[in-house]
Amino acid sequence: MTGRQLSNYRKEKKRTQLETAHALGVSQTYLSLLEAGKRPLTENLVRKAVRFFELAPTKIPVDLQLP
């Protein structure tokens, strides 16, 4: 998942950066950096985002598939 995809999912689900940041356990400022591609999304953040946005598991990159 890229920062752009994260931003798109957030907007599709009509979530604010603050709500999303809280759900992911990061600050709003850090979420902004993630969405801008200035920080990499960790495996843990990708998994949290998939759960928070209720995305299909297929949205997780192959190397991060949940067990």
XYZ file of N, CA, C and O in Angstrom:
268
model
N 0.850 -1.169 0.000
C 0.000 0.000 0.000
C 0.898 1.236 0.000
O 1.865 1.304 0.741
N 0.549 2.163 -0.826
C 1.305 3.412 -0.896
C 0.604 4.494 -0.082
O -0.556 4.333 0.312
N 1.293 5.583 0.123
C 0.687 6.720 0.815
C -0.501 7.267 0.057
O -1.510 7.647 0.656
N -0.391 7.292 -1.253
C -1.501 7.774 -2.083
C -2.720 6.869 -1.927
O -3.850 7.341 -1.809
N -2.496 5.556 -1.911
C -3.605 4.621 -1.721
C -4.239 4.823 -0.347
O -5.467 4.811 -0.215
N -3.411 5.006 0.665
C -3.908 5.254 2.014
C -4.816 6.485 2.014
O -5.920 6.460 2.561
N -4.367 7.538 1.378
C -5.154 8.763 1.285
C -6.471 8.516 0.544
O -7.537 8.976 0.982
N -6.399 7.789 -0.546
C -7.608 7.499 -1.321
C -8.605 6.675 -0.520
O -9.808 6.954 -0.547
N -8.140 5.649 0.186
C -9.035 4.826 1.008
C -9.673 5.685 2.098
O -10.866 5.569 2.375
N -8.874 6.551 2.710
C -9.396 7.413 3.776
C -10.513 8.310 3.237
O -11.580 8.426 3.847
N -10.275 8.892 2.080
C -11.280 9.788 1.487
C -12.524 9.022 1.030
O -13.642 9.510 1.209
N -12.335 7.825 0.476
C -13.473 7.004 0.052
C -14.365 6.646 1.232
O -15.586 6.586 1.107
N -13.741 6.401 2.382
C -14.477 6.019 3.589
C -14.941 7.239 4.390
O -15.522 7.107 5.454
N -14.631 8.434 3.855
C -15.036 9.692 4.490
C -14.530 9.813 5.924
O -15.260 10.188 6.840
N -13.268 9.499 6.089
C -12.612 9.613 7.392
C -11.659 10.803 7.359
O -11.045 11.097 6.343
N -11.537 11.472 8.482
C -10.597 12.586 8.563
C -9.196 12.047 8.832
O -9.033 10.891 9.249
N -8.214 12.899 8.625
C -6.852 12.492 8.955
C -6.732 12.231 10.449
O -6.048 11.288 10.853
N -7.403 13.012 11.254
C -7.316 12.837 12.700
C -7.917 11.503 13.130
O -7.312 10.777 13.933
N -9.089 11.134 12.600
C -9.695 9.842 12.922
C -8.791 8.689 12.506
O -8.592 7.726 13.250
N -8.258 8.806 11.296
C -7.414 7.747 10.761
C -6.118 7.638 11.554
O -5.684 6.536 11.888
N -5.517 8.764 11.847
C -4.277 8.760 12.626
C -4.504 8.089 13.975
O -3.692 7.258 14.409
N -5.598 8.420 14.625
C -5.907 7.817 15.921
C -6.042 6.298 15.790
O -5.494 5.551 16.596
N -6.751 5.846 14.767
C -6.947 4.408 14.548
C -5.633 3.690 14.255
O -5.462 2.523 14.620
N -4.714 4.371 13.589
C -3.431 3.764 13.245
C -2.393 3.932 14.345
O -1.309 3.355 14.272
N -2.708 4.748 15.342
C -1.779 4.948 16.448
C -0.624 5.875 16.119
O 0.477 5.728 16.663
N -0.881 6.831 15.225
C 0.143 7.814 14.855
C -0.453 9.210 14.992
O -1.660 9.361 15.151
N 0.377 10.221 14.895
C -0.125 11.593 14.942
C -0.688 11.982 13.572
O -0.368 11.363 12.553
N -1.504 13.015 13.564
C -2.056 13.512 12.303
C -0.936 14.009 11.402
O -0.961 13.809 10.194
N 0.071 14.613 11.992
C 1.211 15.105 11.220
C 1.941 13.950 10.539
O 2.289 14.034 9.366
N 2.130 12.856 11.272
C 2.818 11.696 10.701
C 1.974 11.065 9.597
O 2.503 10.668 8.559
N 0.653 10.998 9.804
C -0.231 10.465 8.764
C -0.122 11.308 7.495
O -0.067 10.776 6.389
N -0.052 12.595 7.653
C 0.107 13.487 6.505
C 1.394 13.165 5.747
O 1.409 13.132 4.507
N 2.471 12.909 6.473
C 3.744 12.540 5.844
C 3.635 11.191 5.125
O 4.186 11.016 4.030
N 2.907 10.246 5.729
C 2.691 8.944 5.089
C 1.941 9.116 3.781
O 2.322 8.562 2.743
N 0.858 9.879 3.827
C 0.033 10.080 2.633
C 0.789 10.812 1.535
O 0.544 10.576 0.353
N 1.700 11.674 1.925
C 2.498 12.423 0.946
C 3.671 11.613 0.413
O 4.404 12.078 -0.464
N 3.857 10.402 0.935
C 4.964 9.568 0.491
C 6.309 9.958 1.077
O 7.355 9.533 0.591
N 6.280 10.757 2.129
C 7.534 11.205 2.750
C 8.010 10.273 3.851
O 9.122 10.420 4.344
N 7.152 9.329 4.242
C 7.507 8.285 5.197
C 6.942 6.978 4.667
O 5.855 6.961 4.089
N 7.652 5.879 4.873
C 7.157 4.591 4.377
C 6.101 4.001 5.307
O 6.146 4.206 6.521
N 5.151 3.298 4.725
C 4.154 2.587 5.528
C 4.757 1.278 5.994
O 5.236 0.496 5.182
N 4.728 1.068 7.283
C 5.255 -0.176 7.838
C 4.231 -1.288 7.682
O 3.046 -1.036 7.434
N 4.690 -2.502 7.859
C 3.807 -3.673 7.797
C 2.662 -3.523 8.795
O 1.497 -3.773 8.474
N 2.986 -3.092 9.993
C 1.980 -2.927 11.032
C 0.940 -1.877 10.647
O -0.260 -2.080 10.846
N 1.371 -0.756 10.101
C 0.435 0.295 9.698
C -0.459 -0.160 8.555
O -1.652 0.165 8.530
N 0.089 -0.903 7.613
C -0.720 -1.415 6.499
C -1.812 -2.330 7.036
O -2.981 -2.220 6.650
N -1.454 -3.201 7.945
C -2.455 -4.131 8.516
C -3.538 -3.377 9.277
O -4.719 -3.686 9.167
N -3.136 -2.381 10.059
C -4.114 -1.576 10.792
C -5.038 -0.837 9.827
O -6.245 -0.749 10.064
N -4.471 -0.295 8.754
C -5.271 0.445 7.768
C -6.277 -0.475 7.086
O -7.441 -0.102 6.900
N -5.865 -1.666 6.730
C -6.767 -2.622 6.080
C -7.940 -2.937 7.007
O -9.094 -2.962 6.577
N -7.649 -3.139 8.266
C -8.726 -3.428 9.232
C -9.613 -2.202 9.455
O -10.837 -2.300 9.473
N -8.998 -1.043 9.638
C -9.752 0.180 9.913
C -10.684 0.537 8.763
O -11.838 0.913 8.980
N -10.189 0.417 7.550
C -11.002 0.765 6.385
C -11.870 -0.392 5.903
O -12.599 -0.254 4.934
N -11.758 -1.542 6.601
C -12.527 -2.744 6.252
C -12.315 -3.133 4.791
O -13.254 -3.389 4.040
N -11.047 -3.172 4.407
C -10.674 -3.525 3.044
C -10.539 -5.033 2.912
O -10.269 -5.728 3.891
N -10.684 -5.507 1.706
C -10.462 -6.932 1.435
C -8.990 -7.248 1.681
O -8.118 -6.417 1.394
N -8.702 -8.428 2.202
C -7.303 -8.809 2.441
C -6.439 -8.744 1.192
O -5.229 -8.620 1.285
N -7.051 -8.787 0.032
C -6.286 -8.702 -1.214
C -5.646 -7.326 -1.401
O -4.805 -7.155 -2.271
N -6.037 -6.353 -0.591
C -5.441 -5.017 -0.670
C -4.077 -4.965 0.013
O -3.355 -3.994 -0.105
N -3.739 -6.047 0.747
C -2.448 -6.113 1.414
C -1.425 -6.639 0.412
O -1.666 -7.647 -0.248
N -0.284 -5.981 0.287
C 0.746 -6.507 -0.619
C 1.090 -7.945 -0.278
O 1.050 -8.350 0.883
N 1.436 -8.728 -1.287
C 1.688 -10.161 -1.118
C 2.684 -10.450 -0.012
O 2.489 -11.363 0.775
N 3.726 -9.660 0.106
C 4.735 -9.923 1.124
C 4.262 -9.592 2.544
O 4.951 -9.846 3.507
N 3.070 -9.014 2.685
C 2.538 -8.678 4.001
C 1.241 -9.435 4.312
O 0.524 -9.055 5.221
N 0.927 -10.468 3.585
C -0.329 -11.195 3.783
C -0.470 -11.665 5.227
O 0.482 -12.133 5.839
N -1.655 -11.498 5.754
C -1.952 -11.940 7.119
C -1.944 -13.458 7.183
O -2.382 -14.108 6.244
N -1.484 -14.022 8.296
C -1.467 -15.495 8.412
C -2.881 -16.049 8.503
O -3.807 -15.424 8.825
